[in-house]
Amino acid sequence: MDNPLHPFELHPFGQLSLFGLDISLNQAVIMMWVVVAVVAGLLIVAGTSKRLVPTKFQSLAELLVDFIRGMILETMGKDGMRFFPFLATLFLFILFCNLLGLIPGLYTVTSQIVVTAAFALFVYGMSVVVGLARHGVKFLGILIPPGTPLWLLPLMMPIELISQLARPLSLAVRLFANMTAGHTVLAVLFGMALSLPLLIAWLPFAFTIAINGLEVIIAFIQAYIFTILTCVYLGDAMHLHGQDEHAH
Amino acid sequence: MPPSTDPFYAGLGQAVRIGTELLAALIVGGGLGWLADTYLFASAPWGLVTGLALGAVSGVLNAYRAAQRWK
């Protein structure tokens, strides 16, 4: 029987290098291109007909825009809307990486921690830059929770520092672990279905189908969580400790 | 598409989130402690011990905050 982790292995197609950097293509790279093409294609098709009574694609796109807009307004308020293009791209890319990965034979890009970690570090770095640009040195006050007595500062500052540094890690690990675990479970169950006699093989096979359905939900949830946490972190950087903040 | 208002999906999202929140802070705390032990001061194992303790505290704090946000 195949190793259940086998689907996660990457095999470069031939060797390509640029100034000594290894830039050979593998399934993950191709898959990202496919995802970008699919997302862009869908939205371009959806955007061409600007009808008052929307077509199927158009209403899907409108639903999507409304969904992301609601997410931003809920967590960042009105001035968060300038991040809309970035957040929509992030959400759609992760969502379609997760969803297309569920089609048997296609690669799940988000099951590589290097991809999710790159996203997470970028998002966290962006929130730090936004915070520093907006508040200057006062941004470091994010390490001091409001209402801390002075004598607790030496304890609270390391704790807050760890909790800040845990943000990119938890973002990266959550997405990566959920996708990897889900696909491993599917691989194990399907391996059982293949190797067992037909009399009982239907049981793991039925589970494979059921869990595939669950994975579709997980794909949405993970993309949603990643994006809403990005909103939350950016919002934290923009409104330090909820000052000048709208009601939650 | 799961709307953010649907309590089932909101709850599922919460559940998925809080577990990693606990773990990540613990790893970062332990990691920082270990780094301090190995490269900054030759204080092994106390950096790791303190780091893990602080990480645990910070993980619980993070999980608590995550739970507060959506009450």
XYZ file of C-alpha atoms in Angstrom:
319
model
C 0.000 0.000 0.000
C 1.134 3.530 -0.684
C 2.500 5.718 2.017
C -0.419 8.012 3.005
C 1.990 10.950 3.007
C 2.966 10.190 -0.564
C 0.535 12.760 -2.071
C 2.449 15.563 -0.343
C 5.778 14.799 -1.973
C 6.973 17.230 -4.583
C 8.786 16.125 -7.689
C 10.397 18.794 -9.836
C 9.908 18.457 -13.588
C 13.466 18.723 -14.826
C 16.072 21.145 -13.582
C 15.885 24.896 -14.000
C 18.138 27.411 -12.375
C 18.536 31.154 -12.433
C 21.764 32.679 -11.100
C 22.379 29.523 -9.097
C 18.881 29.575 -7.590
C 16.873 26.415 -8.046
C 13.693 27.460 -9.807
C 12.601 24.099 -11.155
C 8.870 23.697 -11.545
C 6.958 21.161 -9.502
C 3.295 20.265 -8.993
C 2.789 22.965 -6.357
C 4.012 25.759 -8.614
C 1.892 24.584 -11.536
C -1.075 24.218 -9.206
C -0.696 27.805 -7.998
C -0.766 28.983 -11.598
C -3.891 26.921 -12.166
C -5.519 28.440 -9.075
C -4.657 31.959 -10.173
C -6.000 31.236 -13.653
C -9.224 29.711 -12.311
C -9.897 32.555 -9.874
C -9.070 35.236 -12.399
C -11.091 33.493 -15.108
C -14.150 33.091 -12.893
C -14.099 36.693 -11.764
C -13.475 38.065 -15.233
C -16.411 36.065 -16.576
C -18.482 37.247 -13.634
C -17.475 40.849 -14.163
C -18.149 41.188 -17.869
C -21.927 41.267 -17.604
C -22.872 44.128 -15.328
C -26.547 43.434 -15.394
C -29.100 44.684 -12.940
C -30.537 41.203 -12.670
C -27.300 39.292 -12.148
C -26.307 36.156 -14.004
C -25.265 33.085 -12.057
C -21.575 33.997 -11.961
C -22.259 37.630 -11.308
C -24.430 36.917 -8.274
C -21.762 34.538 -6.968
C -19.153 37.269 -7.281
C -21.478 39.798 -5.659
C -22.072 37.391 -2.785
C -18.325 36.974 -2.407
C -17.588 40.695 -2.425
C -20.352 41.277 0.093
C -19.019 38.492 2.313
C -15.477 39.874 2.383
C -16.765 43.424 2.787
C -18.823 42.355 5.794
C -15.792 40.646 7.279
C -13.689 43.808 6.962
C -16.356 46.184 8.281
C -16.954 43.885 11.235
C -13.319 43.749 12.336
C -11.614 46.908 11.059
C -14.342 49.425 10.451
C -14.650 51.681 7.438
C -11.000 52.616 6.976
C -10.165 48.944 6.660
C -11.727 48.979 3.209
C -8.431 50.082 1.672
C -7.177 46.560 2.324
C -10.111 45.068 0.457
C -8.192 44.101 -2.720
C -5.455 42.401 -0.718
C -7.840 40.540 1.561
C -10.112 39.441 -1.267
C -7.115 38.097 -3.192
C -5.831 36.292 -0.120
C -9.209 34.764 0.645
C -9.876 33.628 -2.913
C -6.396 32.219 -3.417
C -6.455 30.179 -0.214
C -10.042 29.087 -0.776
C -9.369 27.832 -4.288
C -6.075 26.193 -3.283
C -8.024 24.278 -0.636
C -10.975 23.454 -2.865
C -9.093 22.453 -6.017
C -6.775 20.334 -3.882
C -9.773 18.192 -2.984
C -10.176 17.050 -6.575
C -8.400 13.686 -6.725
C -5.091 13.931 -8.538
C -4.600 17.644 -7.998
C -2.041 18.981 -5.571
C -3.028 20.901 -2.412
C -0.684 23.858 -2.311
C -1.740 24.877 1.191
C -0.494 21.560 2.560
C 3.062 22.887 2.206
C 4.055 24.813 5.323
C 6.433 26.954 3.288
C 3.444 28.400 1.412
C 1.304 29.032 4.472
C 4.282 30.354 6.437
C 5.116 32.783 3.643
C 1.536 34.080 3.724
C 1.489 34.282 7.501
C 4.824 36.093 7.763
C 3.805 38.521 5.042
C 0.489 39.246 6.733
C 2.095 39.706 10.126
C 4.887 41.861 8.720
C 2.264 43.964 6.990
C 0.370 44.490 10.241
C 3.587 45.587 11.956
C 4.401 48.005 9.136
C 0.858 49.410 9.161
C 1.049 49.839 12.930
C 4.451 51.548 12.836
C 3.426 53.817 9.975
C 0.263 54.839 11.743
C 1.382 55.159 15.349
C 5.176 55.406 15.171
C 6.930 54.366 18.359
C 3.629 54.346 20.208
C 2.876 51.119 18.326
C 5.170 49.321 20.771
C 2.442 50.038 23.320
C 0.735 47.002 21.850
C 3.019 45.063 24.186
C 1.379 46.668 27.204
C -2.240 45.708 27.734
C -4.339 48.633 28.960
C -4.766 48.849 32.714
C -1.591 46.975 33.619
C -0.184 48.010 37.010
C 3.452 49.138 36.813
C 4.845 46.298 38.919
C 3.349 43.715 36.534
C 5.093 45.159 33.480
C 8.196 42.915 33.612
C 5.865 39.908 33.525
C 3.303 41.194 31.046
C 5.721 42.406 28.410
C 7.335 39.013 27.702
C 3.904 37.396 27.730
C 2.558 39.927 25.238
C 5.684 39.584 23.113
C 5.222 35.816 22.944
C 1.557 36.228 22.166
C 2.457 38.588 19.309
C 5.114 36.265 17.904
C 2.717 33.344 18.154
C 0.409 35.032 15.656
C 2.259 34.220 12.437
C 3.078 30.741 13.707
C -0.505 29.901 14.579
C -1.709 31.323 11.234
C 0.748 29.214 9.286
C 0.413 26.024 11.296
C -3.383 26.096 11.439
C -3.891 26.168 7.690
C -1.053 23.766 6.943
C -2.018 21.258 9.648
C -5.694 21.215 8.743
C -5.066 20.631 5.070
C -2.359 18.026 5.646
C -4.327 16.170 8.294
C -7.484 16.121 6.216
C -5.750 14.769 3.146
C -3.835 12.196 5.179
C -7.073 10.897 6.681
C -8.556 10.680 3.192
C -5.488 8.835 1.915
C -5.520 6.363 4.806
C -9.222 5.640 4.465
C -9.022 5.258 0.725
C -5.989 3.005 1.108
C -8.082 0.810 3.399
C -10.892 0.753 0.884
C -8.459 -0.428 -1.780
C -6.746 -3.107 0.280
C -9.697 -4.639 2.144
C -11.934 -7.338 0.672
C -15.050 -5.958 -0.970
C -17.266 -7.214 1.849
C -15.994 -4.543 4.255
C -14.288 -2.169 1.838
C -17.511 -0.196 1.383
C -17.238 1.051 4.968
C -13.957 3.017 4.628
C -15.082 4.043 1.155
C -18.293 5.534 2.543
C -16.197 7.340 5.131
C -13.935 8.683 2.398
C -16.942 10.244 0.722
C -18.317 11.632 3.982
C -14.964 13.095 5.004
C -14.503 14.586 1.553
C -17.720 16.497 2.216
C -16.364 17.602 5.581
C -13.142 18.712 3.911
C -15.108 21.023 1.622
C -16.485 22.747 4.716
C -12.989 22.801 6.258
C -11.637 24.389 3.077
C -14.105 27.266 3.466
C -13.575 27.570 7.202
C -9.795 27.676 6.920
C -9.818 30.306 4.195
C -12.326 32.293 6.235
C -10.290 32.017 9.446
C -7.057 32.994 7.736
C -8.665 36.059 6.221
C -10.579 37.150 9.290
C -7.471 36.805 11.452
C -5.590 38.915 8.935
C -8.356 41.494 9.354
C -8.129 41.229 13.135
C -4.352 41.685 13.164
C -4.468 44.613 10.761
C -7.309 46.079 12.802
C -5.282 45.705 16.011
C -2.409 47.536 14.356
C -4.694 50.311 13.139
C -6.633 50.835 16.351
C -4.265 50.300 19.263
C -6.189 48.710 22.156
C -9.492 49.617 20.598
C -8.934 53.350 20.821
C -11.095 55.294 18.348
C -12.802 52.013 17.658
C -16.352 51.306 16.660
C -18.487 49.017 18.772
C -17.798 45.321 18.313
C -20.562 29.783 1.156
C -20.834 29.798 4.937
C -22.059 33.221 5.966
C -20.223 34.672 8.925
C -23.506 34.996 10.762
C -24.354 31.293 10.700
C -23.746 30.117 14.281
C -22.705 26.639 13.186
C -19.852 27.841 11.001
C -18.894 30.605 13.382
C -18.676 28.020 16.162
C -16.702 25.588 14.029
C -14.303 28.361 13.074
C -13.847 29.246 16.714
C -13.155 25.642 17.653
C -10.550 25.272 14.931
C -8.912 28.505 15.941
C -8.468 28.181 19.691
C -6.535 24.906 19.673
C -3.712 26.255 17.560
C -3.765 29.486 19.535
C -2.790 27.530 22.669
C -0.126 25.511 20.919
C 1.563 28.282 18.945
C 2.275 30.454 21.971
C 3.728 27.470 23.821
C 6.057 26.708 20.898
C 7.158 30.320 20.545
C 7.742 30.670 24.305
C 9.709 27.442 24.515
C 11.625 28.316 21.362
C 12.630 31.759 22.626
C 13.687 30.235 25.930
C 15.746 27.601 24.188
C 17.390 30.209 21.948
C 18.286 32.288 24.975
C 19.738 29.194 26.625
C 21.794 28.103 23.673
C 23.048 31.309 22.135
C 22.708 34.163 24.635
C 23.418 32.931 28.146
C 24.636 29.508 29.130
C 21.672 29.180 31.431
C 20.259 25.829 30.366
C 17.710 24.640 31.300
C 16.234 27.709 32.989
C 15.582 29.701 29.841
C 13.575 26.849 28.382
C 11.655 26.358 31.618
C 10.801 30.047 31.969
C 10.009 30.311 28.269
C 7.620 27.379 28.385
C 5.891 28.802 31.458
C 5.504 32.228 29.846
C 4.400 30.578 26.617
C 1.726 28.598 28.417
C 0.439 31.741 30.126
C 0.442 33.616 26.867
C -1.324 30.753 25.078
C -4.137 30.747 27.606
C -4.335 34.531 27.338
C -4.576 34.289 23.545
C -7.252 31.620 23.704
C -9.176 33.711 26.239
C -9.006 36.749 23.985
C -10.062 34.735 20.954
C -13.062 33.484 22.900
C -13.947 36.989 24.088
C -14.004 38.481 20.636
C -16.954 36.473 19.388
C -19.091 36.168 22.473
